[in-house]
Amino acid sequence: MKRPIPTLAAYCDLSELPAYWQEQVQKAFSYIKGAAPNDDNTECYLRKEEDKGYTLTVNYFYSDDVPETETLYLDETETESQELDRLIITGIQYSLAHIAEIY
């Protein structure tokens, strides 16, 4: 039997990410003309896995069509790692407090 990989994940606002990673999201979608990614037109899914570190999957809704999606593999500093952990913990705590609302 394959050993399970411990994983923690949560959604967060783009503006909550460390500044460097906000810039990386902007660069990842720079090929799209129009409004830049922001809290209102993105969904950011931050994931931490035991064997892969942090990944950030961003859905960018820039029109009525299907969103563009990019996954970034974060090579964070120690300070950024603590910020990212805090975002995941806050998101998980929020989800647990509202578990009855999840269908």
Short mmCIF file of N, CA, C and O in Angstrom, two decimals:
data_model
loop_
_atom_site.label_atom_id
_atom_site.label_comp_id
_atom_site.label_asym_id
_atom_site.label_seq_id
_atom_site.Cartn_x
_atom_site.Cartn_y
_atom_site.Cartn_z
N MET A 1 0.84 -1.18 0.00
CA MET A 1 0.00 0.00 0.00
C MET A 1 0.89 1.25 0.00
O MET A 1 1.84 1.34 0.76
N LYS A 2 0.56 2.17 -0.87
CA LYS A 2 1.32 3.41 -0.98
C LYS A 2 1.07 4.28 0.26
O LYS A 2 -0.06 4.44 0.70
N ARG A 3 2.15 4.85 0.77
CA ARG A 3 2.05 5.72 1.93
C ARG A 3 1.38 7.02 1.53
O ARG A 3 1.76 7.65 0.54
N PRO A 4 0.37 7.50 2.29
CA PRO A 4 -0.26 8.77 1.94
C PRO A 4 0.71 9.94 2.12
O PRO A 4 1.59 9.90 2.97
N ILE A 5 0.54 10.95 1.30
CA ILE A 5 1.39 12.15 1.37
C ILE A 5 0.62 13.22 2.15
O ILE A 5 -0.44 13.66 1.70
N PRO A 6 1.15 13.65 3.29
CA PRO A 6 0.47 14.71 4.03
C PRO A 6 0.39 15.98 3.19
O PRO A 6 1.39 16.42 2.62
N THR A 7 -0.81 16.54 3.10
CA THR A 7 -1.06 17.73 2.29
C THR A 7 -1.99 18.67 3.04
O THR A 7 -2.97 18.22 3.63
N LEU A 8 -1.68 19.96 2.99
CA LEU A 8 -2.56 20.99 3.53
C LEU A 8 -2.82 21.98 2.42
O LEU A 8 -1.91 22.30 1.64
N ALA A 9 -4.05 22.50 2.33
CA ALA A 9 -4.36 23.44 1.26
C ALA A 9 -5.50 24.35 1.69
O ALA A 9 -6.32 23.99 2.54
N ALA A 10 -5.53 25.52 1.07
CA ALA A 10 -6.59 26.49 1.33
C ALA A 10 -6.60 27.54 0.23
O ALA A 10 -5.58 27.79 -0.41
N TYR A 11 -7.77 28.13 0.04
CA TYR A 11 -7.87 29.28 -0.84
C TYR A 11 -7.42 30.52 -0.09
O TYR A 11 -7.59 30.61 1.12
N CYS A 12 -6.85 31.46 -0.82
CA CYS A 12 -6.47 32.75 -0.23
C CYS A 12 -6.64 33.82 -1.29
O CYS A 12 -6.73 33.52 -2.48
N ASP A 13 -6.69 35.06 -0.85
CA ASP A 13 -6.75 36.18 -1.79
C ASP A 13 -5.36 36.43 -2.36
O ASP A 13 -4.35 36.25 -1.67
N LEU A 14 -5.32 36.87 -3.59
CA LEU A 14 -4.06 37.19 -4.24
C LEU A 14 -3.28 38.22 -3.42
O LEU A 14 -2.08 38.11 -3.24
N SER A 15 -3.99 39.20 -2.87
CA SER A 15 -3.33 40.27 -2.12
C SER A 15 -2.72 39.80 -0.79
O SER A 15 -1.92 40.51 -0.20
N GLU A 16 -3.09 38.62 -0.34
CA GLU A 16 -2.53 38.08 0.90
C GLU A 16 -1.18 37.40 0.69
O GLU A 16 -0.45 37.18 1.65
N LEU A 17 -0.87 37.08 -0.54
CA LEU A 17 0.39 36.40 -0.83
C LEU A 17 1.57 37.36 -0.65
O LEU A 17 1.41 38.57 -0.82
N PRO A 18 2.75 36.83 -0.33
CA PRO A 18 3.93 37.68 -0.28
C PRO A 18 4.08 38.43 -1.61
O PRO A 18 3.74 37.91 -2.68
N ALA A 19 4.62 39.65 -1.55
CA ALA A 19 4.71 40.54 -2.73
C ALA A 19 5.38 39.86 -3.92
O ALA A 19 4.91 40.00 -5.06
N TYR A 20 6.44 39.12 -3.68
CA TYR A 20 7.14 38.46 -4.78
C TYR A 20 6.21 37.52 -5.53
O TYR A 20 6.24 37.45 -6.77
N TRP A 21 5.37 36.79 -4.82
CA TRP A 21 4.48 35.83 -5.47
C TRP A 21 3.31 36.51 -6.16
O TRP A 21 2.82 36.03 -7.17
N GLN A 22 2.89 37.67 -5.65
CA GLN A 22 1.89 38.45 -6.38
C GLN A 22 2.48 38.87 -7.73
O GLN A 22 1.79 38.80 -8.76
N GLU A 23 3.74 39.28 -7.74
CA GLU A 23 4.41 39.66 -8.98
C GLU A 23 4.51 38.48 -9.94
O GLU A 23 4.33 38.63 -11.16
N GLN A 24 4.79 37.29 -9.42
CA GLN A 24 4.90 36.11 -10.27
C GLN A 24 3.56 35.76 -10.91
O GLN A 24 3.51 35.33 -12.06
N VAL A 25 2.47 35.96 -10.18
CA VAL A 25 1.14 35.73 -10.75
C VAL A 25 0.89 36.73 -11.86
O VAL A 25 0.40 36.36 -12.94
N GLN A 26 1.23 38.00 -11.64
CA GLN A 26 1.06 39.02 -12.68
C GLN A 26 1.84 38.62 -13.94
O GLN A 26 1.32 38.71 -15.05
N LYS A 27 3.07 38.16 -13.77
CA LYS A 27 3.90 37.76 -14.90
C LYS A 27 3.33 36.54 -15.61
O LYS A 27 3.36 36.45 -16.84
N ALA A 28 2.79 35.60 -14.84
CA ALA A 28 2.25 34.37 -15.44
C ALA A 28 1.10 34.66 -16.39
O ALA A 28 0.89 33.92 -17.35
N PHE A 29 0.36 35.72 -16.12
CA PHE A 29 -0.79 36.05 -16.96
C PHE A 29 -0.56 37.30 -17.81
O PHE A 29 -1.51 37.87 -18.35
N SER A 30 0.67 37.71 -17.96
CA SER A 30 0.97 38.94 -18.69
C SER A 30 0.60 38.85 -20.18
O SER A 30 0.44 39.88 -20.83
N TYR A 31 0.43 37.64 -20.70
CA TYR A 31 0.07 37.48 -22.11
C TYR A 31 -1.40 37.83 -22.38
O TYR A 31 -1.81 37.99 -23.52
N ILE A 32 -2.20 37.99 -21.32
CA ILE A 32 -3.62 38.30 -21.47
C ILE A 32 -3.80 39.81 -21.38
O ILE A 32 -3.38 40.44 -20.42
N LYS A 33 -4.42 40.38 -22.39
CA LYS A 33 -4.66 41.82 -22.43
C LYS A 33 -5.91 42.14 -21.61
O LYS A 33 -6.84 41.35 -21.55
N GLY A 34 -5.93 43.29 -20.97
CA GLY A 34 -7.09 43.71 -20.18
C GLY A 34 -6.72 43.88 -18.72
O GLY A 34 -5.58 44.16 -18.38
N ALA A 35 -7.70 43.68 -17.86
CA ALA A 35 -7.49 43.86 -16.42
C ALA A 35 -6.45 42.90 -15.89
O ALA A 35 -6.39 41.74 -16.28
N ALA A 36 -5.62 43.39 -15.00
CA ALA A 36 -4.59 42.54 -14.38
C ALA A 36 -5.24 41.67 -13.31
O ALA A 36 -6.29 42.00 -12.76
N PRO A 37 -4.64 40.52 -12.99
CA PRO A 37 -5.16 39.68 -11.92
C PRO A 37 -5.24 40.47 -10.60
O PRO A 37 -4.33 41.21 -10.25
N ASN A 38 -6.36 40.30 -9.90
CA ASN A 38 -6.56 40.92 -8.59
C ASN A 38 -7.47 40.04 -7.75
O ASN A 38 -7.87 38.96 -8.21
N ASP A 39 -7.82 40.48 -6.56
CA ASP A 39 -8.65 39.66 -5.67
C ASP A 39 -10.01 39.34 -6.25
O ASP A 39 -10.60 38.31 -5.94
N ASP A 40 -10.55 40.24 -7.08
CA ASP A 40 -11.90 40.05 -7.61
C ASP A 40 -11.97 39.11 -8.81
O ASP A 40 -13.03 38.56 -9.09
N ASN A 41 -10.85 38.93 -9.53
CA ASN A 41 -10.93 38.10 -10.73
C ASN A 41 -10.02 36.86 -10.68
O ASN A 41 -9.74 36.25 -11.70
N THR A 42 -9.57 36.51 -9.47
CA THR A 42 -8.75 35.30 -9.33
C THR A 42 -9.24 34.44 -8.18
O THR A 42 -9.87 34.92 -7.24
N GLU A 43 -8.94 33.17 -8.28
CA GLU A 43 -9.05 32.22 -7.17
C GLU A 43 -7.65 31.64 -6.99
O GLU A 43 -7.08 31.09 -7.94
N CYS A 44 -7.09 31.78 -5.80
CA CYS A 44 -5.75 31.28 -5.52
C CYS A 44 -5.85 30.12 -4.54
O CYS A 44 -6.39 30.26 -3.45
N TYR A 45 -5.35 28.98 -4.97
CA TYR A 45 -5.40 27.76 -4.17
C TYR A 45 -3.96 27.40 -3.79
O TYR A 45 -3.17 26.98 -4.63
N LEU A 46 -3.64 27.60 -2.53
CA LEU A 46 -2.30 27.38 -2.01
C LEU A 46 -2.22 25.99 -1.38
O LEU A 46 -3.08 25.63 -0.58
N ARG A 47 -1.21 25.23 -1.78
CA ARG A 47 -1.09 23.85 -1.31
C ARG A 47 0.34 23.60 -0.83
O ARG A 47 1.31 24.05 -1.44
N LYS A 48 0.45 22.88 0.27
CA LYS A 48 1.75 22.48 0.81
C LYS A 48 1.75 20.96 0.94
O LYS A 48 0.90 20.39 1.61
N GLU A 49 2.71 20.33 0.26
CA GLU A 49 2.83 18.89 0.30
C GLU A 49 4.17 18.51 0.88
O GLU A 49 5.17 19.20 0.66
N GLU A 50 4.19 17.41 1.59
CA GLU A 50 5.41 16.95 2.24
C GLU A 50 6.57 16.82 1.27
O GLU A 50 7.69 17.23 1.56
N ASP A 51 6.31 16.31 0.10
CA ASP A 51 7.42 16.00 -0.81
C ASP A 51 7.62 17.04 -1.92
O ASP A 51 8.56 16.94 -2.68
N LYS A 52 6.74 18.06 -2.03
CA LYS A 52 6.86 19.01 -3.14
C LYS A 52 6.93 20.46 -2.69
O LYS A 52 7.03 21.34 -3.52
N GLY A 53 6.85 20.74 -1.43
CA GLY A 53 6.84 22.13 -1.00
C GLY A 53 5.50 22.79 -1.31
O GLY A 53 4.46 22.15 -1.26
N TYR A 54 5.54 24.06 -1.66
CA TYR A 54 4.32 24.83 -1.92
C TYR A 54 4.04 24.91 -3.42
O TYR A 54 4.95 25.09 -4.22
N THR A 55 2.76 24.82 -3.75
CA THR A 55 2.31 25.13 -5.10
C THR A 55 1.14 26.10 -4.98
O THR A 55 0.41 26.09 -4.00
N LEU A 56 1.00 26.93 -6.00
CA LEU A 56 -0.09 27.89 -6.04
C LEU A 56 -0.78 27.73 -7.39
O LEU A 56 -0.16 27.91 -8.44
N THR A 57 -2.06 27.35 -7.35
CA THR A 57 -2.85 27.25 -8.57
C THR A 57 -3.76 28.47 -8.62
O THR A 57 -4.49 28.73 -7.66
N VAL A 58 -3.68 29.20 -9.72
CA VAL A 58 -4.46 30.43 -9.86
C VAL A 58 -5.40 30.29 -11.04
O VAL A 58 -4.98 29.99 -12.16
N ASN A 59 -6.69 30.50 -10.78
CA ASN A 59 -7.70 30.60 -11.83
C ASN A 59 -7.95 32.08 -12.05
O ASN A 59 -8.32 32.79 -11.11
N TYR A 60 -7.74 32.54 -13.27
CA TYR A 60 -7.88 33.96 -13.61
C TYR A 60 -9.10 34.12 -14.51
O TYR A 60 -9.13 33.63 -15.63
N PHE A 61 -10.12 34.79 -14.00
CA PHE A 61 -11.37 35.01 -14.72
C PHE A 61 -11.32 36.39 -15.36
O PHE A 61 -11.63 37.39 -14.73
N TYR A 62 -10.90 36.47 -16.62
CA TYR A 62 -10.76 37.76 -17.28
C TYR A 62 -11.87 38.00 -18.30
O TYR A 62 -11.95 39.07 -18.89
N SER A 63 -12.73 37.03 -18.52
CA SER A 63 -13.88 37.19 -19.40
C SER A 63 -14.95 36.20 -18.94
O SER A 63 -14.80 35.53 -17.92
N ASP A 64 -16.04 36.10 -19.69
CA ASP A 64 -17.11 35.18 -19.32
C ASP A 64 -16.79 33.73 -19.67
O ASP A 64 -17.54 32.83 -19.35
N ASP A 65 -15.67 33.52 -20.35
CA ASP A 65 -15.27 32.18 -20.76
C ASP A 65 -14.67 31.42 -19.57
O ASP A 65 -14.60 31.91 -18.46
N VAL A 66 -14.22 30.24 -19.86
CA VAL A 66 -13.52 29.43 -18.86
C VAL A 66 -12.26 30.16 -18.42
O VAL A 66 -11.57 30.76 -19.25
N PRO A 67 -11.91 30.13 -17.14
CA PRO A 67 -10.73 30.87 -16.69
C PRO A 67 -9.44 30.27 -17.20
O PRO A 67 -9.37 29.09 -17.53
N GLU A 68 -8.42 31.10 -17.28
CA GLU A 68 -7.06 30.62 -17.54
C GLU A 68 -6.51 30.14 -16.20
O GLU A 68 -6.75 30.77 -15.16
N THR A 69 -5.77 29.04 -16.22
CA THR A 69 -5.23 28.47 -14.99
C THR A 69 -3.73 28.29 -15.13
O THR A 69 -3.25 27.80 -16.15
N GLU A 70 -3.02 28.71 -14.11
CA GLU A 70 -1.57 28.52 -14.04
C GLU A 70 -1.24 27.93 -12.67
O GLU A 70 -1.84 28.31 -11.67
N THR A 71 -0.29 27.02 -12.65
CA THR A 71 0.22 26.48 -11.40
C THR A 71 1.67 26.90 -11.25
O THR A 71 2.48 26.66 -12.15
N LEU A 72 1.97 27.56 -10.14
CA LEU A 72 3.32 28.02 -9.85
C LEU A 72 3.90 27.17 -8.72
O LEU A 72 3.21 26.87 -7.75
N TYR A 73 5.14 26.81 -8.87
CA TYR A 73 5.84 26.06 -7.83
C TYR A 73 6.69 27.06 -7.07
O TYR A 73 7.59 27.67 -7.64
N LEU A 74 6.37 27.29 -5.82
CA LEU A 74 6.97 28.36 -5.06
C LEU A 74 8.30 27.95 -4.46
O LEU A 74 8.42 26.92 -3.80
N ASP A 75 9.30 28.76 -4.69
CA ASP A 75 10.63 28.59 -4.10
C ASP A 75 10.78 29.73 -3.10
O ASP A 75 11.37 30.76 -3.40
N GLU A 76 10.21 29.53 -1.93
CA GLU A 76 10.04 30.61 -0.98
C GLU A 76 11.24 30.78 -0.03
O GLU A 76 12.01 29.85 0.18
N THR A 77 11.34 31.98 0.52
CA THR A 77 12.32 32.24 1.57
C THR A 77 11.73 31.73 2.89
O THR A 77 10.54 31.37 2.95
N GLU A 78 12.51 31.72 3.94
CA GLU A 78 12.02 31.29 5.25
C GLU A 78 10.87 32.19 5.71
O GLU A 78 9.86 31.70 6.23
N THR A 79 11.01 33.49 5.52
CA THR A 79 9.95 34.43 5.91
C THR A 79 8.69 34.18 5.10
O THR A 79 7.58 34.15 5.64
N GLU A 80 8.83 33.98 3.78
CA GLU A 80 7.68 33.69 2.93
C GLU A 80 7.03 32.37 3.34
O GLU A 80 5.81 32.25 3.34
N SER A 81 7.83 31.39 3.69
CA SER A 81 7.31 30.10 4.13
C SER A 81 6.40 30.26 5.34
O SER A 81 5.33 29.66 5.42
N GLN A 82 6.81 31.09 6.27
CA GLN A 82 5.99 31.33 7.46
C GLN A 82 4.70 32.05 7.09
O GLN A 82 3.63 31.73 7.62
N GLU A 83 4.76 33.00 6.15
CA GLU A 83 3.56 33.70 5.69
C GLU A 83 2.61 32.73 4.98
O GLU A 83 1.40 32.77 5.19
N LEU A 84 3.17 31.85 4.14
CA LEU A 84 2.34 30.89 3.42
C LEU A 84 1.71 29.89 4.38
O LEU A 84 0.52 29.55 4.23
N ASP A 85 2.47 29.43 5.37
CA ASP A 85 1.90 28.54 6.39
C ASP A 85 0.73 29.22 7.10
O ASP A 85 -0.31 28.61 7.34
N ARG A 86 0.92 30.50 7.45
CA ARG A 86 -0.14 31.25 8.14
C ARG A 86 -1.39 31.33 7.28
O ARG A 86 -2.52 31.16 7.76
N LEU A 87 -1.22 31.56 5.97
CA LEU A 87 -2.38 31.62 5.07
C LEU A 87 -3.12 30.29 5.02
O LEU A 87 -4.35 30.25 5.04
N ILE A 88 -2.37 29.20 4.94
CA ILE A 88 -3.00 27.87 4.90
C ILE A 88 -3.72 27.60 6.21
O ILE A 88 -4.87 27.14 6.22
N ILE A 89 -3.08 27.86 7.33
CA ILE A 89 -3.69 27.61 8.64
C ILE A 89 -4.97 28.43 8.80
O ILE A 89 -6.01 27.91 9.22
N THR A 90 -4.91 29.71 8.43
CA THR A 90 -6.10 30.57 8.53
C THR A 90 -7.23 30.04 7.66
O THR A 90 -8.38 30.00 8.08
N GLY A 91 -6.90 29.63 6.45
CA GLY A 91 -7.92 29.09 5.54
C GLY A 91 -8.53 27.81 6.05
O GLY A 91 -9.75 27.61 5.96
N ILE A 92 -7.72 26.93 6.60
CA ILE A 92 -8.24 25.67 7.14
C ILE A 92 -9.11 25.94 8.37
O ILE A 92 -10.18 25.34 8.52
N GLN A 93 -8.68 26.84 9.24
CA GLN A 93 -9.48 27.18 10.42
C GLN A 93 -10.84 27.75 10.01
O GLN A 93 -11.86 27.40 10.59
N TYR A 94 -10.84 28.61 9.00
CA TYR A 94 -12.09 29.17 8.51
C TYR A 94 -13.00 28.06 7.98
O TYR A 94 -14.20 28.01 8.28
N SER A 95 -12.43 27.15 7.20
CA SER A 95 -13.23 26.04 6.64
C SER A 95 -13.81 25.16 7.73
O SER A 95 -14.97 24.76 7.67
N LEU A 96 -13.01 24.86 8.74
CA LEU A 96 -13.51 24.03 9.83
C LEU A 96 -14.61 24.73 10.61
O LEU A 96 -15.60 24.10 11.02
N ALA A 97 -14.50 26.05 10.80
CA ALA A 97 -15.53 26.80 11.51
C ALA A 97 -16.82 26.86 10.71
O ALA A 97 -17.90 27.04 11.29
N HIS A 98 -16.73 26.69 9.39
CA HIS A 98 -17.92 26.77 8.52
C HIS A 98 -18.21 25.44 7.83
O HIS A 98 -18.82 25.41 6.76
N ILE A 99 -17.81 24.36 8.46
CA ILE A 99 -17.94 23.05 7.82
C ILE A 99 -19.39 22.70 7.51
O ILE A 99 -19.68 22.02 6.52
N ALA A 100 -20.32 23.17 8.32
CA ALA A 100 -21.74 22.87 8.08
C ALA A 100 -22.24 23.52 6.78
O ALA A 100 -23.23 23.07 6.21
N GLU A 101 -21.54 24.55 6.30
CA GLU A 101 -21.93 25.24 5.07
C GLU A 101 -21.38 24.56 3.82
O GLU A 101 -21.77 24.91 2.70
N ILE A 102 -20.49 23.61 3.99
CA ILE A 102 -19.88 22.92 2.86
C ILE A 102 -20.77 21.74 2.47
O ILE A 102 -21.08 20.89 3.29
N TYR A 103 -21.17 21.70 1.24
CA TYR A 103 -22.10 20.64 0.78
C TYR A 103 -21.36 19.46 0.30
O TYR A 103 -20.39 19.49 -0.32
#
